[in-house]
PDB file of C-alpha atoms in Angstrom:
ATOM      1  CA  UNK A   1      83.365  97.322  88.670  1.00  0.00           C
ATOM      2  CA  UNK A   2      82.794  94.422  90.718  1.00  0.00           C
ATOM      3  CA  UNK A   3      80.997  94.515  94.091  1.00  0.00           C
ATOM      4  CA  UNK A   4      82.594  93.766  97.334  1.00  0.00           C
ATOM      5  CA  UNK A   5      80.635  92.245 100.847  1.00  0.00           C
ATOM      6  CA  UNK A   6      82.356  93.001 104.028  1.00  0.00           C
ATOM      7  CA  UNK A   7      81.502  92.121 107.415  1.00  0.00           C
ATOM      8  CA  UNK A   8      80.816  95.639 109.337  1.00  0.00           C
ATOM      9  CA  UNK A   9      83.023  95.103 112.073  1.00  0.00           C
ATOM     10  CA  UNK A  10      85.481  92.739 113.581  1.00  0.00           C
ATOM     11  CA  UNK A  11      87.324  92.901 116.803  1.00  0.00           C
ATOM     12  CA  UNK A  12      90.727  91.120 117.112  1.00  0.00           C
ATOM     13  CA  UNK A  13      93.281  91.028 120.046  1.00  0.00           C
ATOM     14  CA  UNK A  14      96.858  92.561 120.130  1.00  0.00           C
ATOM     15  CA  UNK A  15      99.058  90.141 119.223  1.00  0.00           C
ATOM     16  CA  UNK A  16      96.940  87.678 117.028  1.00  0.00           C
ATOM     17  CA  UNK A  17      95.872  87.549 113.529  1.00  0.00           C
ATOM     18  CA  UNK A  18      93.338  89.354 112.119  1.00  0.00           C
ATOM     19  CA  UNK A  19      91.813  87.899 109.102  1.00  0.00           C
ATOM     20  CA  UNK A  20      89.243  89.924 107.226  1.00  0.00           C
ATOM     21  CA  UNK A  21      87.000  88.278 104.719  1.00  0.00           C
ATOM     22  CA  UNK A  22      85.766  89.721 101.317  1.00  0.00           C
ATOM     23  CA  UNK A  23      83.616  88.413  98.974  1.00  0.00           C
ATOM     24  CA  UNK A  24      83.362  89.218  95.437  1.00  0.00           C
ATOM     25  CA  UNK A  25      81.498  86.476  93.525  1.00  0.00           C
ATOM     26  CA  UNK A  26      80.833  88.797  90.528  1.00  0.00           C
ATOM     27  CA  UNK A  27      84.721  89.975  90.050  1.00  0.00           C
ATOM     28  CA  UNK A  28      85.744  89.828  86.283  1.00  0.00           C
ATOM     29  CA  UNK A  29      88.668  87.711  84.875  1.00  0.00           C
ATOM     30  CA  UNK A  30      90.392  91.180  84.215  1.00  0.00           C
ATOM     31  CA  UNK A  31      89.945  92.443  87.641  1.00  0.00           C
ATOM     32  CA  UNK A  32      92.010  92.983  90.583  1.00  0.00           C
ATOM     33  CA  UNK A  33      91.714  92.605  94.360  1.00  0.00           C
ATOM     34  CA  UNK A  34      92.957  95.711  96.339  1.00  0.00           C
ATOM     35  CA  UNK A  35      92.676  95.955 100.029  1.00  0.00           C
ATOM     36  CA  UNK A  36      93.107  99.818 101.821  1.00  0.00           C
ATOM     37  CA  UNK A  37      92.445 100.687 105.150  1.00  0.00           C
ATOM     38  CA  UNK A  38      91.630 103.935 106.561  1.00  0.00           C
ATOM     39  CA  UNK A  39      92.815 105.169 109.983  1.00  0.00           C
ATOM     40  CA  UNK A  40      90.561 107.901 111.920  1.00  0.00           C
ATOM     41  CA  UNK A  41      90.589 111.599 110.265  1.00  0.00           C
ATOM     42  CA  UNK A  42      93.047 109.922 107.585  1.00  0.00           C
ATOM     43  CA  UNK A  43      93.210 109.549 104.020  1.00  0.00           C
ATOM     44  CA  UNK A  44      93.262 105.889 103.230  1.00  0.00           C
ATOM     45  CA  UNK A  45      96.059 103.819 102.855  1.00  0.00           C
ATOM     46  CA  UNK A  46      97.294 101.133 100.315  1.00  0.00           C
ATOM     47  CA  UNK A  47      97.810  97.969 101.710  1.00  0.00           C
ATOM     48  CA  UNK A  48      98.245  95.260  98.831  1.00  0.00           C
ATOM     49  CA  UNK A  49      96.857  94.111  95.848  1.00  0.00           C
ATOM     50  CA  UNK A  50      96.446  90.976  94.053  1.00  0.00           C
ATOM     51  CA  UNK A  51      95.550  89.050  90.690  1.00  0.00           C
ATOM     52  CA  UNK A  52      94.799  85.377  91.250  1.00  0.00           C
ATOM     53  CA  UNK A  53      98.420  84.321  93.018  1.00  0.00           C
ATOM     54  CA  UNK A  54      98.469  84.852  96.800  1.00  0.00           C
ATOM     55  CA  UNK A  55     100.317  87.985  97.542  1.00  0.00           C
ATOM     56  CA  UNK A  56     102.533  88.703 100.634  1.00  0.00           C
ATOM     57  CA  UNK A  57     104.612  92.412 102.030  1.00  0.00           C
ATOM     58  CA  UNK A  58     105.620  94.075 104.779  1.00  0.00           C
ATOM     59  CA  UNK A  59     102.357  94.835 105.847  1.00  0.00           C
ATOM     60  CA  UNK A  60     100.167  91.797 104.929  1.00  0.00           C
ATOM     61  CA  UNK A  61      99.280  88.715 103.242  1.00  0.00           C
ATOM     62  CA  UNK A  62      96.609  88.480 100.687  1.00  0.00           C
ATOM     63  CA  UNK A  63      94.842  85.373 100.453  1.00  0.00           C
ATOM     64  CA  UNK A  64      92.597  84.810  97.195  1.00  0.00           C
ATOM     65  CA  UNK A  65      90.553  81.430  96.464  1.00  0.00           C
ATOM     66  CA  UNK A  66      91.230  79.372  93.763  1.00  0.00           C
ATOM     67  CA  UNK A  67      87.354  80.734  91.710  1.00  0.00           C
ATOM     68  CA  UNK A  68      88.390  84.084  92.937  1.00  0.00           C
ATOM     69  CA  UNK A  69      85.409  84.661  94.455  1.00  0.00           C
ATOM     70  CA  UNK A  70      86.546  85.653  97.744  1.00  0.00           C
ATOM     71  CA  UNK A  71      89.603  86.327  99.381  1.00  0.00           C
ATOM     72  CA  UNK A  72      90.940  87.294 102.600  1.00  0.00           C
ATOM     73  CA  UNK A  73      93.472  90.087 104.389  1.00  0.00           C
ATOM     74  CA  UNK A  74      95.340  88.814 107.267  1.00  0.00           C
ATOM     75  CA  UNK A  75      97.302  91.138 109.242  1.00  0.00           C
ATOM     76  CA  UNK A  76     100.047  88.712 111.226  1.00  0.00           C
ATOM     77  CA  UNK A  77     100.486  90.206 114.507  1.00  0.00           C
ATOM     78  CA  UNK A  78      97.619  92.860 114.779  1.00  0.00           C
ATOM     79  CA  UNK A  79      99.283  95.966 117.201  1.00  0.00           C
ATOM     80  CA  UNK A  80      96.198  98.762 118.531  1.00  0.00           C
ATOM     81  CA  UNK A  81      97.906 100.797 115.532  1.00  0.00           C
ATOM     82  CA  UNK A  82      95.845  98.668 112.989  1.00  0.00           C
ATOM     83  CA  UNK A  83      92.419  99.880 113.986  1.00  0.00           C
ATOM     84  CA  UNK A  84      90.962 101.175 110.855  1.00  0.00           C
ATOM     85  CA  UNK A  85      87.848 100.472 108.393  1.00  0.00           C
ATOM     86  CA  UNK A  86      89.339  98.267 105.784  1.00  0.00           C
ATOM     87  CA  UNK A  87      88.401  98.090 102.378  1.00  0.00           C
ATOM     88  CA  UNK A  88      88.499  95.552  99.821  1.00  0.00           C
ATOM     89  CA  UNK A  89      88.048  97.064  96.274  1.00  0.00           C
ATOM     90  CA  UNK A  90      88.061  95.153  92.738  1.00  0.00           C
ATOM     91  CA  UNK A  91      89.313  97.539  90.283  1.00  0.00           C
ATOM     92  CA  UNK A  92      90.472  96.787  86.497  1.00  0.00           C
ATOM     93  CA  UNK A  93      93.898  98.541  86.702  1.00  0.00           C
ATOM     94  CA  UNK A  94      94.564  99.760  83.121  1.00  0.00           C
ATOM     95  CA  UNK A  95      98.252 101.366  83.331  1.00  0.00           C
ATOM     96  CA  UNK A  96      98.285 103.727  85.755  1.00  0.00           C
ATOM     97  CA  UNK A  97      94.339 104.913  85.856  1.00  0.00           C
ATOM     98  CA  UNK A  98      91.776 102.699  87.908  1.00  0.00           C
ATOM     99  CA  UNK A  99      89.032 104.159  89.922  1.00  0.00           C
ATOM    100  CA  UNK A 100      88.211 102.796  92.892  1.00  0.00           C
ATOM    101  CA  UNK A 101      84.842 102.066  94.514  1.00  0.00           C
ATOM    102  CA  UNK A 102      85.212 101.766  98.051  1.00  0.00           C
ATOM    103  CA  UNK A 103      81.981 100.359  99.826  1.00  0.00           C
ATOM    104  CA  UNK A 104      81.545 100.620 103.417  1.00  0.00           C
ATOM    105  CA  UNK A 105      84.074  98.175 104.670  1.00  0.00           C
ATOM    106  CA  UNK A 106      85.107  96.828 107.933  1.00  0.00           C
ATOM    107  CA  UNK A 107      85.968  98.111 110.907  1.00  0.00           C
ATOM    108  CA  UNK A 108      88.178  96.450 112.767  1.00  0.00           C
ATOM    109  CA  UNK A 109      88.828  97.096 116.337  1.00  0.00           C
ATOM    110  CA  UNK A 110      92.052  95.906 118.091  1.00  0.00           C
ATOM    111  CA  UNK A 111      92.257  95.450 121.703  1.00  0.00           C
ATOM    112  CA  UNK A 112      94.288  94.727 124.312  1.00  0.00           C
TER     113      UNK A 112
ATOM    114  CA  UNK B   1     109.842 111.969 100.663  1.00  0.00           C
ATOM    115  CA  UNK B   2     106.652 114.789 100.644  1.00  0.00           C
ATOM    116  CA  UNK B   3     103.049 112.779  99.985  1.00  0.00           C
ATOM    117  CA  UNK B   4      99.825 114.142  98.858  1.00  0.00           C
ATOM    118  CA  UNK B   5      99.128 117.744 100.292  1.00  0.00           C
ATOM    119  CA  UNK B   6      95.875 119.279 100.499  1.00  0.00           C
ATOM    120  CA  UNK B   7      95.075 122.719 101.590  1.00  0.00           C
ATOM    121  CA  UNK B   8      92.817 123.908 103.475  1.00  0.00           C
ATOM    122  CA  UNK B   9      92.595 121.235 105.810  1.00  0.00           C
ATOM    123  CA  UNK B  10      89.263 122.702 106.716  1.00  0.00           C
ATOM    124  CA  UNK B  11      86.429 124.680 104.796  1.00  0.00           C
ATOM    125  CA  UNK B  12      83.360 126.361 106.474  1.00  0.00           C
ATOM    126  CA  UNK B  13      81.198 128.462 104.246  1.00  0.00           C
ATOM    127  CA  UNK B  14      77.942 129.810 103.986  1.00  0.00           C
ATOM    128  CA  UNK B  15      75.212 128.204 101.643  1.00  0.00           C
ATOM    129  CA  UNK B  16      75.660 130.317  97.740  1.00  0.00           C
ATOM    130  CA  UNK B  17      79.205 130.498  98.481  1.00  0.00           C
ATOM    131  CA  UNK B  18      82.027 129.398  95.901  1.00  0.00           C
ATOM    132  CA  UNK B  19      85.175 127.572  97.140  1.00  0.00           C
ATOM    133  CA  UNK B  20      88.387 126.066  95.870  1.00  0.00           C
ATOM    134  CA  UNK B  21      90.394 123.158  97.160  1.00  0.00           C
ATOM    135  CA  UNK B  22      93.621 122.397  96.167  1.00  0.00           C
ATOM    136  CA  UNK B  23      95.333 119.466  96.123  1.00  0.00           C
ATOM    137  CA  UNK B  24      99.299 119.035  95.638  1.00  0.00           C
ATOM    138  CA  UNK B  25      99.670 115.323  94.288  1.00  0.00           C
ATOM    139  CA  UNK B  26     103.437 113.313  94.811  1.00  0.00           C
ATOM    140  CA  UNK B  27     105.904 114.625  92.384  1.00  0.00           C
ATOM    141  CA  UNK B  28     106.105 112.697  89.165  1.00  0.00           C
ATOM    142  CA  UNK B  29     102.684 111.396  89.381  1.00  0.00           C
ATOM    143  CA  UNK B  30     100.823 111.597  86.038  1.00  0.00           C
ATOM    144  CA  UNK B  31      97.257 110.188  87.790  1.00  0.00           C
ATOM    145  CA  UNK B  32      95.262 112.225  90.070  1.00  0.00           C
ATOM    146  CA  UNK B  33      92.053 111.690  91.515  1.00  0.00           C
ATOM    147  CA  UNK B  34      89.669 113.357  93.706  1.00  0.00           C
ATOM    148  CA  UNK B  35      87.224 111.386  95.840  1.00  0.00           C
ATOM    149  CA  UNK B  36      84.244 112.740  98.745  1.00  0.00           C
ATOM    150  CA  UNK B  37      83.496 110.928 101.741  1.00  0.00           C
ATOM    151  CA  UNK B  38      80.157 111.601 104.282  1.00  0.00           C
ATOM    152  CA  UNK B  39      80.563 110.581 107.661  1.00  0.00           C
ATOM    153  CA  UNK B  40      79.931 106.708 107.781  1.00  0.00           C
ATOM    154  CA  UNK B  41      80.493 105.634 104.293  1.00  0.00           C
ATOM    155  CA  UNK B  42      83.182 104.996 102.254  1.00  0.00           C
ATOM    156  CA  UNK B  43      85.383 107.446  99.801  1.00  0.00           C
ATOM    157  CA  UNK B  44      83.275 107.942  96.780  1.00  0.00           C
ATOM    158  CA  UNK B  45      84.877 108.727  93.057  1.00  0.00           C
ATOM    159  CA  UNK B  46      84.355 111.931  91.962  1.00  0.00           C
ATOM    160  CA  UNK B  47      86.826 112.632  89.083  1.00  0.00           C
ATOM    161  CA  UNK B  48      90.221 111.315  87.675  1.00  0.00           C
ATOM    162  CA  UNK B  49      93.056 113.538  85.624  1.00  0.00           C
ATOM    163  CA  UNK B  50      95.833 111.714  83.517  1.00  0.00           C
ATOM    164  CA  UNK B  51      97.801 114.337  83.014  1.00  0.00           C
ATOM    165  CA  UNK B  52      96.279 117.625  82.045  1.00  0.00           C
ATOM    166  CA  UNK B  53      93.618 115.843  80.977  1.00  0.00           C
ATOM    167  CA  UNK B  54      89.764 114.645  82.987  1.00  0.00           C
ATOM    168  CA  UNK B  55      89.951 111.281  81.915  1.00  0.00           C
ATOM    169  CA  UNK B  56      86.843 110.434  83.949  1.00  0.00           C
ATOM    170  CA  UNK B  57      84.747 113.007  85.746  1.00  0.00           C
ATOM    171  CA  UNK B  58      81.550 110.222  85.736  1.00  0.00           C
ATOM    172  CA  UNK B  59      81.320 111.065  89.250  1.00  0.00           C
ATOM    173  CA  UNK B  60      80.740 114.792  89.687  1.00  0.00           C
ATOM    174  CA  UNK B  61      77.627 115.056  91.081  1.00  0.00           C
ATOM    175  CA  UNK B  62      76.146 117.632  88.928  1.00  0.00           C
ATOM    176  CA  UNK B  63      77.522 121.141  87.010  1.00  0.00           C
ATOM    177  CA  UNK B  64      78.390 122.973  90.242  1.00  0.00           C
ATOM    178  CA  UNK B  65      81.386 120.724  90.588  1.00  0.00           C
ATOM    179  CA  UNK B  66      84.174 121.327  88.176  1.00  0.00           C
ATOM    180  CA  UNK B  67      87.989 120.344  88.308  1.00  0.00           C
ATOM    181  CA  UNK B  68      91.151 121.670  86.839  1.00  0.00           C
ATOM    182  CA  UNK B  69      94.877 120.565  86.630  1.00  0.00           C
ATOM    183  CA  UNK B  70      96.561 123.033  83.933  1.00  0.00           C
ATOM    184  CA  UNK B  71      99.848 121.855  84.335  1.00  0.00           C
ATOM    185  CA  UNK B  72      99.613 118.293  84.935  1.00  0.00           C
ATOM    186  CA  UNK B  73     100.522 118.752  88.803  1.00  0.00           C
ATOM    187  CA  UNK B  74      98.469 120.449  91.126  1.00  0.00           C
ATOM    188  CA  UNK B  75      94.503 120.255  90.868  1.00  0.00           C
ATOM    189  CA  UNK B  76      92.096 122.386  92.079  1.00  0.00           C
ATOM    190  CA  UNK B  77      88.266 121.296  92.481  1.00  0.00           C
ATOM    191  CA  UNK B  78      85.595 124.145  92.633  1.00  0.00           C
ATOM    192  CA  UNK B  79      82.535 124.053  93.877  1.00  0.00           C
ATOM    193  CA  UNK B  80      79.947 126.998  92.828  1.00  0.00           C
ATOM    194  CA  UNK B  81      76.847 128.054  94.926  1.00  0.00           C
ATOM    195  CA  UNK B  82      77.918 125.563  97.461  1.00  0.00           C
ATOM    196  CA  UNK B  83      74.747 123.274  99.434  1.00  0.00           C
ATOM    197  CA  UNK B  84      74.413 122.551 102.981  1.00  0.00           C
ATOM    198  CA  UNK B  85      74.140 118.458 101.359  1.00  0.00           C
ATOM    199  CA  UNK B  86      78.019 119.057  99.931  1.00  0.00           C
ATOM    200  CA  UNK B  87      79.678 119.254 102.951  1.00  0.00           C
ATOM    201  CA  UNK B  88      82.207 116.411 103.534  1.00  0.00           C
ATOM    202  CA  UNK B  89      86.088 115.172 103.413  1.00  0.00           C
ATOM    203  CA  UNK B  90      87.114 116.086 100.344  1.00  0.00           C
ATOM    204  CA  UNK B  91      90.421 113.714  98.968  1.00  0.00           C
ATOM    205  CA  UNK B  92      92.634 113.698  96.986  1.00  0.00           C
ATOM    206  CA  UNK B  93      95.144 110.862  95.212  1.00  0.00           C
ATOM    207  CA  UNK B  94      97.508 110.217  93.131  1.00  0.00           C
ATOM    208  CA  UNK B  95      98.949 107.852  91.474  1.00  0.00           C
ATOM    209  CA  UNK B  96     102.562 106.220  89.514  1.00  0.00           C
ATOM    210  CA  UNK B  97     100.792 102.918  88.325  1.00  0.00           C
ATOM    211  CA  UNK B  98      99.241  99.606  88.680  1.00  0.00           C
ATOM    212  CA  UNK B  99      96.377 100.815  90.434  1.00  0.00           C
ATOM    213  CA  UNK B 100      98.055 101.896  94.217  1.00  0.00           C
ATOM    214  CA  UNK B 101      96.692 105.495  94.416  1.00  0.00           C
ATOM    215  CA  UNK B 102      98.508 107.475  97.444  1.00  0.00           C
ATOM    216  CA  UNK B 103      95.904 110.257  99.245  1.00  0.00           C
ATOM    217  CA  UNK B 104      95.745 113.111 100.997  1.00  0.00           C
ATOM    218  CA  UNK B 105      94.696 113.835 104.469  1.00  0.00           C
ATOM    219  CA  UNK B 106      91.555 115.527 102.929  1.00  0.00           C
ATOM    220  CA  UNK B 107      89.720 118.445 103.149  1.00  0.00           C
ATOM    221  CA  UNK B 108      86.870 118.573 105.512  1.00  0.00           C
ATOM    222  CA  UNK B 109      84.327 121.323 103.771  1.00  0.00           C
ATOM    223  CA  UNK B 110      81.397 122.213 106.047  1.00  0.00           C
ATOM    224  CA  UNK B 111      78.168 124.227 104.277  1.00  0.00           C
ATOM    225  CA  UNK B 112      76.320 126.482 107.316  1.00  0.00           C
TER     226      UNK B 112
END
């Protein structure tokens, strides 16, 4: 699997967007983007995934660049709820098995 | 609906010792994996069952480690003459497709 470069940590304030950066210049034609996030003493949490298209839900948008070499998580209206380390992950999903290799990710601190 | 259980939620033993964790995946879920995390870094793969079946166990650390999931629901992962160097959060996932893998709180095993 591809590997993924995070910033460490970001801080964002309550109420404005948070945009997370990933890069992944080595990510295969075959591979997918997935971002989790991970909330203190929790198991992590699926957030969204994505191919080549840009990819909105409830939770967040996914923003991937044209050479697919990077992409970007923005959370919309960040609430203190959303501190977490976030991970972006490229995984080959093949049906319904694809490991995933989480590095260290971000963490991002909201505030008030 | 229920999500991924894991029991115990926490594990101390003594160095030599041999423990079981169990982990009760979402109903209906033919993929289950199991992943450890050390304080500071990211989950890391362990082992992944498609049914009854280890598809990949490329990430057990060494023979000590062994997994089981006889009915194609609930896993257990053993750990024989446990180390002081295994203790960590222990999780589990599962998984209905396309890559989004749903885990567990963990298991937080602790080696005096």
């Amino acid at each position: 699997d591809a590997k993924t470069t995070q910033p460490p940590s970001m801080d964002c304030a309550e109420g404005r967007a948070a945009n997370l950066p990933c890069n992944h210049s080595t990510i295969s034609g075959n591979e997918y983007v997935y971002w989790y996030r991970q909330i203190h003493s929790q198991g992590p949490q699926y957030i969204i995934h994505g191919l080549k298209n840009n990819e909105t839900n409830e939770m967040a948008s996914l923003i991937i660049t044209e050479d697919r070499k990077s992409s970007t998580l923005i959370l919309p209206h960040a609430t203190l709820r959303d501190t977490a380390v976030y991970y972006c992950i490229v995984s080959v999903s093949t049906g319904t098995a694809s490991k995933l290799t989480f590095g260290t990710g971000t963490r991002l601190q909201v505030t008030l | 609906g229920a999500g991924v259980s894991q029991t115990p939620s926490n594990k101390v033993t003594e160095k030599g010792k041999y423990v079981e964790l169990r982990c009760d995946p979402i109903s209906g879920h033919t993929a289950l994996y199991w992943y450890r995390q050390s304080l500071g870094q990211g989950p890391e793969f362990l082992i992944y069952f498609q049914g009854t079946g280890a598809a990949d166990d490329s990430g057990l650390p060494n023979d000590r480690f062994f997994a089981v999931r006889p009915e194609g629901s609930v896993s257990t992962l053993k750990i024989q003459r446990t180390e002081r160097g295994d203790s960590a959060v222990y999780l589990c996932a599962s998984s209905s497709g396309f890559g989004k893998q749903y885990f567990g709180p963990g298991t937080r095993l602790t080696v005096l």
